[in-house]
Every structure is written in C-alpha cells, then in structure tokens.
PDB file of C-alpha atoms and ligand atoms in Angstrom:
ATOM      1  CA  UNK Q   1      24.915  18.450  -7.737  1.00  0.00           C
ATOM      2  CA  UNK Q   2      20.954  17.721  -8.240  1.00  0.00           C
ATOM      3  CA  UNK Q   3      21.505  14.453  -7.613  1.00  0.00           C
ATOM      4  CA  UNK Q   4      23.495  15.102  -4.483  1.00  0.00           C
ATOM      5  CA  UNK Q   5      20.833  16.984  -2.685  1.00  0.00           C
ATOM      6  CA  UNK Q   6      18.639  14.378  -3.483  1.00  0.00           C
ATOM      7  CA  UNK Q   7      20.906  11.361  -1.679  1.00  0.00           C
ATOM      8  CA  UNK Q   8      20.500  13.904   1.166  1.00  0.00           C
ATOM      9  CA  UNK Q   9      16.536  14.012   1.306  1.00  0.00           C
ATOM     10  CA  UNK Q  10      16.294  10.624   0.578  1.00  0.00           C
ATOM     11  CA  UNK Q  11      19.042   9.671   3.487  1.00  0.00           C
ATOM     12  CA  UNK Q  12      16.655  11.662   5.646  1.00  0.00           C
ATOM     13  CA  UNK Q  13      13.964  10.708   5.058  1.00  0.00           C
ATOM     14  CA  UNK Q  14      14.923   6.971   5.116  1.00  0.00           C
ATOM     15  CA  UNK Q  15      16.248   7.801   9.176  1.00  0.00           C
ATOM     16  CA  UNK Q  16      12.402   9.153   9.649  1.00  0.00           C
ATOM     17  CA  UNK Q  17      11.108   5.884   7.970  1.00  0.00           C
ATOM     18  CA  UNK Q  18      13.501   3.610  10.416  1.00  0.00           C
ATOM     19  CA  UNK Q  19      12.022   5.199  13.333  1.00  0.00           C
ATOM     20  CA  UNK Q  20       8.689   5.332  12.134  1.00  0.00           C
ATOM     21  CA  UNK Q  21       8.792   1.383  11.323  1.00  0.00           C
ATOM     22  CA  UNK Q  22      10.447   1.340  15.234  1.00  0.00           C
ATOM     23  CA  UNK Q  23       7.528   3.087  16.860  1.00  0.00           C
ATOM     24  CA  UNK Q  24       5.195   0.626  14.776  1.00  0.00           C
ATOM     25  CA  UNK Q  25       7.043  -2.457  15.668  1.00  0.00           C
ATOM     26  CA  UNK Q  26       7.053  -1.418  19.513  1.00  0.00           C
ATOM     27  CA  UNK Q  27       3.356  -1.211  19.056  1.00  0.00           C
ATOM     28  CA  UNK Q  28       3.344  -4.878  17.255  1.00  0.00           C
ATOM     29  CA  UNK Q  29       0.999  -2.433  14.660  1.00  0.00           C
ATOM     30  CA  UNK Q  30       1.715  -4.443  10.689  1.00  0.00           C
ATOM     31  CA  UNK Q  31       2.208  -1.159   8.398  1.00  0.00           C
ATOM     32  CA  UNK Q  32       0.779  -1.897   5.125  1.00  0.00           C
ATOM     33  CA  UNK Q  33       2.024   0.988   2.306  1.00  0.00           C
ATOM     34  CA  UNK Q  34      -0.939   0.608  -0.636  1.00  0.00           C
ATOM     35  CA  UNK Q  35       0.367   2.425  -3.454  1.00  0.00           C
ATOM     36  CA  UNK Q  36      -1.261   2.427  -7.207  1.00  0.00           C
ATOM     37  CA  UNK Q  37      -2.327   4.706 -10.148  1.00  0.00           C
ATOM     38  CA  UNK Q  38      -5.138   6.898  -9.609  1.00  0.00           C
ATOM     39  CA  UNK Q  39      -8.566   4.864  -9.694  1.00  0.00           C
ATOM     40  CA  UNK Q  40      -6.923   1.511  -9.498  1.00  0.00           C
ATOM     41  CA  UNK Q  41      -9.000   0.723  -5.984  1.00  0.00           C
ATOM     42  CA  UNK Q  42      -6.835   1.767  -3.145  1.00  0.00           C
ATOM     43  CA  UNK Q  43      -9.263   2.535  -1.452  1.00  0.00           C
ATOM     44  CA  UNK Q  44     -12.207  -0.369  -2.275  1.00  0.00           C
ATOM     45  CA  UNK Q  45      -9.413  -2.300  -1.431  1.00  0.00           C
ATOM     46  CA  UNK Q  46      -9.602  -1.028   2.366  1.00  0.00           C
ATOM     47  CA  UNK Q  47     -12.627  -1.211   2.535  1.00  0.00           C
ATOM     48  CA  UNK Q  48     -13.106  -5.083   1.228  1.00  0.00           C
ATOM     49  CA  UNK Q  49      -9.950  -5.658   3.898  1.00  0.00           C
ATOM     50  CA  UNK Q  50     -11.915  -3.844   6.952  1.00  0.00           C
ATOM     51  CA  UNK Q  51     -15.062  -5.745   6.061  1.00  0.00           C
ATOM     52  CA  UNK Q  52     -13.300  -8.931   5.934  1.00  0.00           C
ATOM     53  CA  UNK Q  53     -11.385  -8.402   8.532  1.00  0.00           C
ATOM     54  CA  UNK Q  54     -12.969  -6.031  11.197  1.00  0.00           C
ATOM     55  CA  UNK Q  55     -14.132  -8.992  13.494  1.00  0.00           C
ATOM     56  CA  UNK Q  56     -10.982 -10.782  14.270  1.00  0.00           C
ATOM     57  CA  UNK Q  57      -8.290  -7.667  13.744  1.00  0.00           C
ATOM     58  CA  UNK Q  58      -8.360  -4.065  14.318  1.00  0.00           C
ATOM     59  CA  UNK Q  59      -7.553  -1.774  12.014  1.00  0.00           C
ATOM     60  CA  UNK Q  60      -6.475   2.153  11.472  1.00  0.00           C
ATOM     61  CA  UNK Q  61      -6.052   3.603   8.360  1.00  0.00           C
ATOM     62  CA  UNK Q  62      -4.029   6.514   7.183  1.00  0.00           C
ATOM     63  CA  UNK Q  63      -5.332   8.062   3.851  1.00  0.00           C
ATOM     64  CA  UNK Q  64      -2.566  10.256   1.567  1.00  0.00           C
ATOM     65  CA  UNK Q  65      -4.426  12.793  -0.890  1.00  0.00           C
ATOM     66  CA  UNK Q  66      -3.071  15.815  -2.422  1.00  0.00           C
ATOM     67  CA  UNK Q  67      -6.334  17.378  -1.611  1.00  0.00           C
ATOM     68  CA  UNK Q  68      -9.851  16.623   0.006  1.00  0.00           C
ATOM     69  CA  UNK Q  69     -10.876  13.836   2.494  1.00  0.00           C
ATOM     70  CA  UNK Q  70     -13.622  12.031   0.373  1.00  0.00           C
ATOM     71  CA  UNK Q  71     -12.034   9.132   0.638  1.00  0.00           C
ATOM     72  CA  UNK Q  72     -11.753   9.590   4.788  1.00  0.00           C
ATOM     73  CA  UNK Q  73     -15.280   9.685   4.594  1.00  0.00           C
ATOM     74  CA  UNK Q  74     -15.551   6.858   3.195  1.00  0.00           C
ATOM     75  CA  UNK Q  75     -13.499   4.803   5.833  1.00  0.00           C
ATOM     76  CA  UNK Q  76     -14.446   6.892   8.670  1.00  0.00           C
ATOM     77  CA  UNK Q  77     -18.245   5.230   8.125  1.00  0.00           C
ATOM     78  CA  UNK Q  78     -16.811   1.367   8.874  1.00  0.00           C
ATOM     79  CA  UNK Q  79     -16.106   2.801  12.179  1.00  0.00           C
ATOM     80  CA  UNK Q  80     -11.766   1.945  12.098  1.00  0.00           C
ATOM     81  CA  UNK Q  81      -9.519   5.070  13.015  1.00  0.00           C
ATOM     82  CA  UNK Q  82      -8.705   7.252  10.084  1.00  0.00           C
ATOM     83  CA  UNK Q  83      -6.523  10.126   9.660  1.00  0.00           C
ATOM     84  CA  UNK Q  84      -6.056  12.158   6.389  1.00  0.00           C
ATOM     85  CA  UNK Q  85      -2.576  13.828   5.235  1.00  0.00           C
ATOM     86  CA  UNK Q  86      -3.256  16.363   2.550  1.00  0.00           C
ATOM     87  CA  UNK Q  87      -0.009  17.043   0.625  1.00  0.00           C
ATOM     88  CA  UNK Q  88      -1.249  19.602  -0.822  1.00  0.00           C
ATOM     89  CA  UNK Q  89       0.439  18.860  -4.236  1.00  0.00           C
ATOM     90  CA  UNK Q  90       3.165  16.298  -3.596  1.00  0.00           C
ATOM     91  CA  UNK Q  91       2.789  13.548  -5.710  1.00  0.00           C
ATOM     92  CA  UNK Q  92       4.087  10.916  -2.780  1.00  0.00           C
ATOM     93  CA  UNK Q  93       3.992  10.476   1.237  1.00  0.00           C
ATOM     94  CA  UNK Q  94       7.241  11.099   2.779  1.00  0.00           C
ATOM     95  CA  UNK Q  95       8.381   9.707   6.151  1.00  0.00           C
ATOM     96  CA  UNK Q  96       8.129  13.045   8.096  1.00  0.00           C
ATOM     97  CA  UNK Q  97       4.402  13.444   6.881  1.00  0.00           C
ATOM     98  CA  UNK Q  98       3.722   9.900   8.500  1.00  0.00           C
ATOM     99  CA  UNK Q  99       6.011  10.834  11.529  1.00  0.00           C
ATOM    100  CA  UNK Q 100       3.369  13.254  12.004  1.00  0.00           C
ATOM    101  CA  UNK Q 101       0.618  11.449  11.425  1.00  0.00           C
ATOM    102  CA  UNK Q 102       1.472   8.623  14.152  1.00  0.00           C
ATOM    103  CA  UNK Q 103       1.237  10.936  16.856  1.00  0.00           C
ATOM    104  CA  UNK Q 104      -2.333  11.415  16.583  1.00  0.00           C
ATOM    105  CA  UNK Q 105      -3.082   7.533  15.505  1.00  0.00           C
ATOM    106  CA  UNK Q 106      -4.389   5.496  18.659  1.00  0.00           C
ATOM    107  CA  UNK Q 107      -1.426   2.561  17.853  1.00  0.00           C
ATOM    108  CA  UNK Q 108      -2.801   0.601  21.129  1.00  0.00           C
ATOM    109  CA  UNK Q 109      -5.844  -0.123  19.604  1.00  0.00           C
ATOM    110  CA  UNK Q 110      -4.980  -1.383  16.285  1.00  0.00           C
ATOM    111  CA  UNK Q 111      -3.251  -4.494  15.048  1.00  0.00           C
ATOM    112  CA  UNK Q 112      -2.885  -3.704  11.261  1.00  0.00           C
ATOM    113  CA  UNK Q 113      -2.619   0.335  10.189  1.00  0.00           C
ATOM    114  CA  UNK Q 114      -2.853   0.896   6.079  1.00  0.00           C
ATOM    115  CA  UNK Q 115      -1.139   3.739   4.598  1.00  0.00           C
ATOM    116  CA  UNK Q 116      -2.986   5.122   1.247  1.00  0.00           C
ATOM    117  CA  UNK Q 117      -0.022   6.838  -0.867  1.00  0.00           C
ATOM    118  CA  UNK Q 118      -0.803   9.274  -3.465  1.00  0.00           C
ATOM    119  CA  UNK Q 119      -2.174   7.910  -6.666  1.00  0.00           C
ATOM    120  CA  UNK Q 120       1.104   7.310  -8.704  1.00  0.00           C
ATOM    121  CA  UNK Q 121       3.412   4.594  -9.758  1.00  0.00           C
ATOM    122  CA  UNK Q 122       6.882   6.639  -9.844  1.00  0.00           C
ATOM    123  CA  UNK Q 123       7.710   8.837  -7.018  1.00  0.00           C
ATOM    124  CA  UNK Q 124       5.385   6.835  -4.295  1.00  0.00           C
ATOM    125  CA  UNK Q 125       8.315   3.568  -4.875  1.00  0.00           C
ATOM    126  CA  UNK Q 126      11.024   6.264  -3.840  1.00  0.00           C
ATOM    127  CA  UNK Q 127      10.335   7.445  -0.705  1.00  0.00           C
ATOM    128  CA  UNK Q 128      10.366   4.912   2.676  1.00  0.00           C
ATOM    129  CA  UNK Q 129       7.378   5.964   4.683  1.00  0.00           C
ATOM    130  CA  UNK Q 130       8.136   3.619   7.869  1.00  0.00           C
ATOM    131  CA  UNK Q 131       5.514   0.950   6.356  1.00  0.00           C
ATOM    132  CA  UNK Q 132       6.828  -3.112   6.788  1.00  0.00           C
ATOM    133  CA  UNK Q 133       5.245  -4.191   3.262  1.00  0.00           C
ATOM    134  CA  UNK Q 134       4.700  -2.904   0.073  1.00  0.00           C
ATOM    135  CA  UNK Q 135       1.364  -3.713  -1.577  1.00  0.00           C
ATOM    136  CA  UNK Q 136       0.693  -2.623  -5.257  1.00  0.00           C
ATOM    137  CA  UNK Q 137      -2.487  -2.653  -6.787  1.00  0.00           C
ATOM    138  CA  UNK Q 138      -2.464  -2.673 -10.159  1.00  0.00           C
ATOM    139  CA  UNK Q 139      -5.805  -2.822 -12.646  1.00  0.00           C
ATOM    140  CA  UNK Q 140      -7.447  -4.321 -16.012  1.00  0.00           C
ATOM    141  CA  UNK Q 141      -8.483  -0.694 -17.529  1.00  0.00           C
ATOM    142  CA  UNK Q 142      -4.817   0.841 -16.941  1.00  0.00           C
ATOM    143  CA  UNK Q 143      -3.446  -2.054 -19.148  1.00  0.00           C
ATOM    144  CA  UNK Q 144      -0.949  -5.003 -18.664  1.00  0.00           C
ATOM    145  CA  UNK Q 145       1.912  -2.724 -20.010  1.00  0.00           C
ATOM    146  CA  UNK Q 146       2.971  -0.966 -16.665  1.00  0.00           C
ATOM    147  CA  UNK Q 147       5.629  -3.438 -14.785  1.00  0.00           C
ATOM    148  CA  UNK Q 148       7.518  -2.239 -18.379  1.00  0.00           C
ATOM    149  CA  UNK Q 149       7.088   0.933 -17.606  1.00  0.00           C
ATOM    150  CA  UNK Q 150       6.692   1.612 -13.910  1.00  0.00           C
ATOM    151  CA  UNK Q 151       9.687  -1.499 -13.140  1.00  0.00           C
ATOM    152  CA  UNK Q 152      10.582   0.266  -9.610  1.00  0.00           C
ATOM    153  CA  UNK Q 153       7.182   0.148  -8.336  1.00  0.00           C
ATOM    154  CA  UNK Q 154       6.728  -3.565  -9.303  1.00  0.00           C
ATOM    155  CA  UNK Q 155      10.582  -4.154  -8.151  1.00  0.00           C
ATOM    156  CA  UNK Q 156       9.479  -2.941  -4.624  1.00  0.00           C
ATOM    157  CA  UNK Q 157       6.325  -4.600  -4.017  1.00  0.00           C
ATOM    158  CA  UNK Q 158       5.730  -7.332  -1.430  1.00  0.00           C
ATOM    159  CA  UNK Q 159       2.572  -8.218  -2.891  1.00  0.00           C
ATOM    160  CA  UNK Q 160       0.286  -7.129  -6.072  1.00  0.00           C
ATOM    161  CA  UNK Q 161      -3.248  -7.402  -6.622  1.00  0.00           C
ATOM    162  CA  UNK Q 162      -4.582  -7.534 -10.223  1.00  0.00           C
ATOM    163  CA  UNK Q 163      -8.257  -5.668  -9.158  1.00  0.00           C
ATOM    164  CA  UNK Q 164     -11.337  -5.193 -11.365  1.00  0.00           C
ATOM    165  CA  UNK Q 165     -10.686  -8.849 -13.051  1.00  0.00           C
ATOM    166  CA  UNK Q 166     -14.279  -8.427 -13.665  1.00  0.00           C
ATOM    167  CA  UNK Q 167     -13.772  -6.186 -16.677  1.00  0.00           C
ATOM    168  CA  UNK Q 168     -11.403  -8.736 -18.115  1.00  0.00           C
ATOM    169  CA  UNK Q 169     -13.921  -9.997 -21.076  1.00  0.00           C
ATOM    170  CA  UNK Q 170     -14.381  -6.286 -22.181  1.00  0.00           C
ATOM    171  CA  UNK Q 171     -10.465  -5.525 -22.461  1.00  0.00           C
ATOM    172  CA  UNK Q 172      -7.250  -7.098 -24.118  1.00  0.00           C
ATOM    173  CA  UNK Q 173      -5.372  -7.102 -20.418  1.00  0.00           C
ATOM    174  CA  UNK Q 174      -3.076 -10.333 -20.481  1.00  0.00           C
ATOM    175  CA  UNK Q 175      -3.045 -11.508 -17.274  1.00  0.00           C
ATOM    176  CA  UNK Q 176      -0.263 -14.434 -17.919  1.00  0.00           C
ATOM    177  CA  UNK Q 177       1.744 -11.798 -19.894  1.00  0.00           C
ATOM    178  CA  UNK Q 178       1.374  -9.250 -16.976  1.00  0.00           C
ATOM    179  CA  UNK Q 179       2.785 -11.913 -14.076  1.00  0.00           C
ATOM    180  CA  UNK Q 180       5.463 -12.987 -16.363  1.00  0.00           C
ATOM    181  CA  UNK Q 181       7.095  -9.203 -16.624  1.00  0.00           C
ATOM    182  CA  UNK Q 182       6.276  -8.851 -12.777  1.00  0.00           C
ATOM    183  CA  UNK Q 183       8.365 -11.647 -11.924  1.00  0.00           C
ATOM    184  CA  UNK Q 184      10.898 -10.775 -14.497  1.00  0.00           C
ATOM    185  CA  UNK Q 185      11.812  -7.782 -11.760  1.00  0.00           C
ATOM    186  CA  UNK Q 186      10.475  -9.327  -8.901  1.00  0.00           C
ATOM    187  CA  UNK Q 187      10.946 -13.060  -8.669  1.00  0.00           C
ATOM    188  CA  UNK Q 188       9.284 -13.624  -5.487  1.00  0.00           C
ATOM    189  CA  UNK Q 189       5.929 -10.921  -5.595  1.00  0.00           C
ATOM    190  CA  UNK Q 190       2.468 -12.902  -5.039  1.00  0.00           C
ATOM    191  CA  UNK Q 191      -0.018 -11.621  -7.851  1.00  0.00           C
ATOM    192  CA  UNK Q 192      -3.586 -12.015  -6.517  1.00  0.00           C
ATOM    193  CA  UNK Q 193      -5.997 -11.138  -8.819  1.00  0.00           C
ATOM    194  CA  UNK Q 194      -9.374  -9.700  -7.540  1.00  0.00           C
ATOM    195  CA  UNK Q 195     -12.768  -7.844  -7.794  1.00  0.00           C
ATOM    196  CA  UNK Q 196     -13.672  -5.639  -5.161  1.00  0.00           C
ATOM    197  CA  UNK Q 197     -17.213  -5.429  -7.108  1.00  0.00           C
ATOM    198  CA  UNK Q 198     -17.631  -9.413  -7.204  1.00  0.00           C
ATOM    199  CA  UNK Q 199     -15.309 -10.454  -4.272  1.00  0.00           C
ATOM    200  CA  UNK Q 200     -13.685 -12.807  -6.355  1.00  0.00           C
ATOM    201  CA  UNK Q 201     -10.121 -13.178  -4.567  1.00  0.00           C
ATOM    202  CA  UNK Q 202     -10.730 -11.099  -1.566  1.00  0.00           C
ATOM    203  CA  UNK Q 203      -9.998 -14.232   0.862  1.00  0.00           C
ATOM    204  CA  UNK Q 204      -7.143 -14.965  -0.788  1.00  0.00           C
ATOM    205  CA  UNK Q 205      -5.821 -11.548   0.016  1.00  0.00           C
ATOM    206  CA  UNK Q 206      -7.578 -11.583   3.043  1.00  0.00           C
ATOM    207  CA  UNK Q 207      -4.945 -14.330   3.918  1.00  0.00           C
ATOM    208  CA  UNK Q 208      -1.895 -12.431   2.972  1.00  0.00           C
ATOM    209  CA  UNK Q 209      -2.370 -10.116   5.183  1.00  0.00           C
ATOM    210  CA  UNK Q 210      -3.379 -12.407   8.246  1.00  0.00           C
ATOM    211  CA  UNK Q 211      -0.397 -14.574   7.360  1.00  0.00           C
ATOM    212  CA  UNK Q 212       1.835 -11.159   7.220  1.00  0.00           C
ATOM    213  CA  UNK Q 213       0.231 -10.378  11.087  1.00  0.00           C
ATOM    214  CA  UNK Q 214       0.955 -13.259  12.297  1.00  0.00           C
ATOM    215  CA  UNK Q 215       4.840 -13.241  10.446  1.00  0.00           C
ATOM    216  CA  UNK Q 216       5.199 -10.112  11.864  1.00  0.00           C
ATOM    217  CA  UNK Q 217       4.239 -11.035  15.669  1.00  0.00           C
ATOM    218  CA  UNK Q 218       7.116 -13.567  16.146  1.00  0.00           C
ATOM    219  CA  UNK Q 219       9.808 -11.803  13.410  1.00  0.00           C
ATOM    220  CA  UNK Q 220       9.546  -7.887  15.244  1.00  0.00           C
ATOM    221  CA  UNK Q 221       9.750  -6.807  12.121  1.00  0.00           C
ATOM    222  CA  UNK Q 222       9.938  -8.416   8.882  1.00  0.00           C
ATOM    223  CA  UNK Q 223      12.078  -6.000   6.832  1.00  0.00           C
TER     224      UNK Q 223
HETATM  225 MG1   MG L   1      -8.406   6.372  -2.737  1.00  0.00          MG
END
C-alpha cells in the first residue's frame, strides 16, 4: 500500500518536472540540478561557475535549504538572480516547489539557471525537479566509500566533481578506486576533480557546462 501512494507522488511530481523542464526549454534556460552531502561545496561551486562564467553567460540561481538564506547571501553579492526555497524540513526539492519558484525567476535574462538541492545523497536522486542535468559533487573529507553506498545518486548523475582535491595529501581518499565504483553504476559519468580553494579544475568544469549550453541550444532539450 506504502509503496503505492508513493508511485502516485512520484508520478506527480514527475508531470510537474516535465513541464517545468518545458517552460525551461521554451526559454532555451540549461537547468543544472547540483545535489551533494552537506558541506561538500554546492555552493563554492556556484560561485567558482558565476565567476568563471559571468562575462560570456548569464546566470540565475535557485538555492534549496531546509532553513535560512545564508547561502542566498552569498550569491545574491555576485550580482546573478537568486531565489531561495526553504523546505522547511524536507530533506529534497520537489517539482512543485520549483514550479513555484519559476514564476518569480526572470527566465529572459538568463542562459544557465542552477538549482541547489538539499544537502543529501538519498532522497535528492528521487525526486525530478524539471532540471536537464544532474551534477553531483562529491568530496575528499566525506570519503571515497559513497558511490557503494549512495549507488542511485551516482547512477543518476550527468557529471561528478571530486572537490577539495586539495586535502588529498592529508586523507586516505582513493581517487582511482572512487572513479572505478562510479563507473561501475554509471559507465558514461565525467569525474572532474577540483578545488574551489586552489582552482585547480575549475576550467575543465567550466567547459562542461559551456559544452552542455551549447548541446542544449541545437538538441531543445537534451533529456
Ligand atoms: Mg550550500
């Protein structure tokens, strides 16, 4: 029965998500879901995009928090749209939350809109928000154990980026063991590793995501 009623949420939400990813696509806006653990970088990670970025694409940013806007404030100084959804003790964005949250994002004026999930690696892979990739950001203190233990998160992600690499002589992370079980559930996944405190790997990123733009220009939408 449980597991009825939760076919029905998820088929709901997943119609919200399909016309939230229509609205997007009508606006040619990429929609970029960044999901992680708490304290993994979401958010540095913006911020290194917008600075790399800000002079050749515009971009908005959505920012999912059970509670507070500190990280809002944090964007909302780089001058790029930001809204904040408080959840108010969901542990994921849904669809309808986003839905919501559209309506009051100026879509015209941005190319590239990032959507900050919760900080969580289970129920953040389960719900469709509307977004046309998946990026995971995993990093060197939380251990190279999690693909084993977190496989739908790493079996949904378009992309994955290894951050704080600059801790990696102070900690027994194995980055060769970690890409090997994230392509044992996810052949295709790029795994950039990067530091948003040395910029090591940034461009690289920075390249994924125009490449994805431009993809996403002459495709409509890419999945
Ligand atoms: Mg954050």
């Amino acid at each position: 029965m449980e597991i009825k009623v939760l076919k029905d949420i998820l088929s709901a939400n997943d119609r919200i998500a399909h016309e939230n990813q229509k609205l997007l696509d009508s606006k040619g806006v990429l929609a970029i879901n960044v999901m992680a653990s708490p304290g993994a970088g979401k958010t540095s990670v913006i911020l290194q995009t917008i600075a790399g970025l800000k002079d050749i694409i515009r971009i908005g940013v959505i920012e999912g928090d059970v509670s507070s806007s500190i990280d809002t404030e944090r964007i909302a100084k780089e001058n790029v749209p930001v809204l904040q959804i408080n959840t108010g003790g969901e542990c994921h964005l849904d669809a309808n939350m986003v839905k919501r949250a559209l309506r009051d994002m100026p879509l015209d004026d941005i190319d590239i809109l990032f959507i900050e999930n919760i900080g969580n690696l289970i129920c953040t892979a389960e719900f469709k928000i509307g977004t046309h990739k998946n990026l995971v950001i995993a990093s060197v203190p939380e251990g190279d154990d999690k693909p084993l233990k977190y496989p739908l998160m790493f079996t949904v992600a378009d992309i994955i980026l290894v951050n704080k690499i600059d801790l990696l002589p102070y900690s027994k992370f194995d980055i060769k063991a970690y890409e090997r079980s994230v392509k044992g559930l996810n052949e295709n996944v790029e795994v950039i590793p990067v530091s948003c405190a040395t910029g090591k790997g940034i461009q690289r990123w920075l390249k994924w995501v125009t490449d994805s733009k431009d993809n996403i220009d002459t495709e409509g939408s890419a999945k």
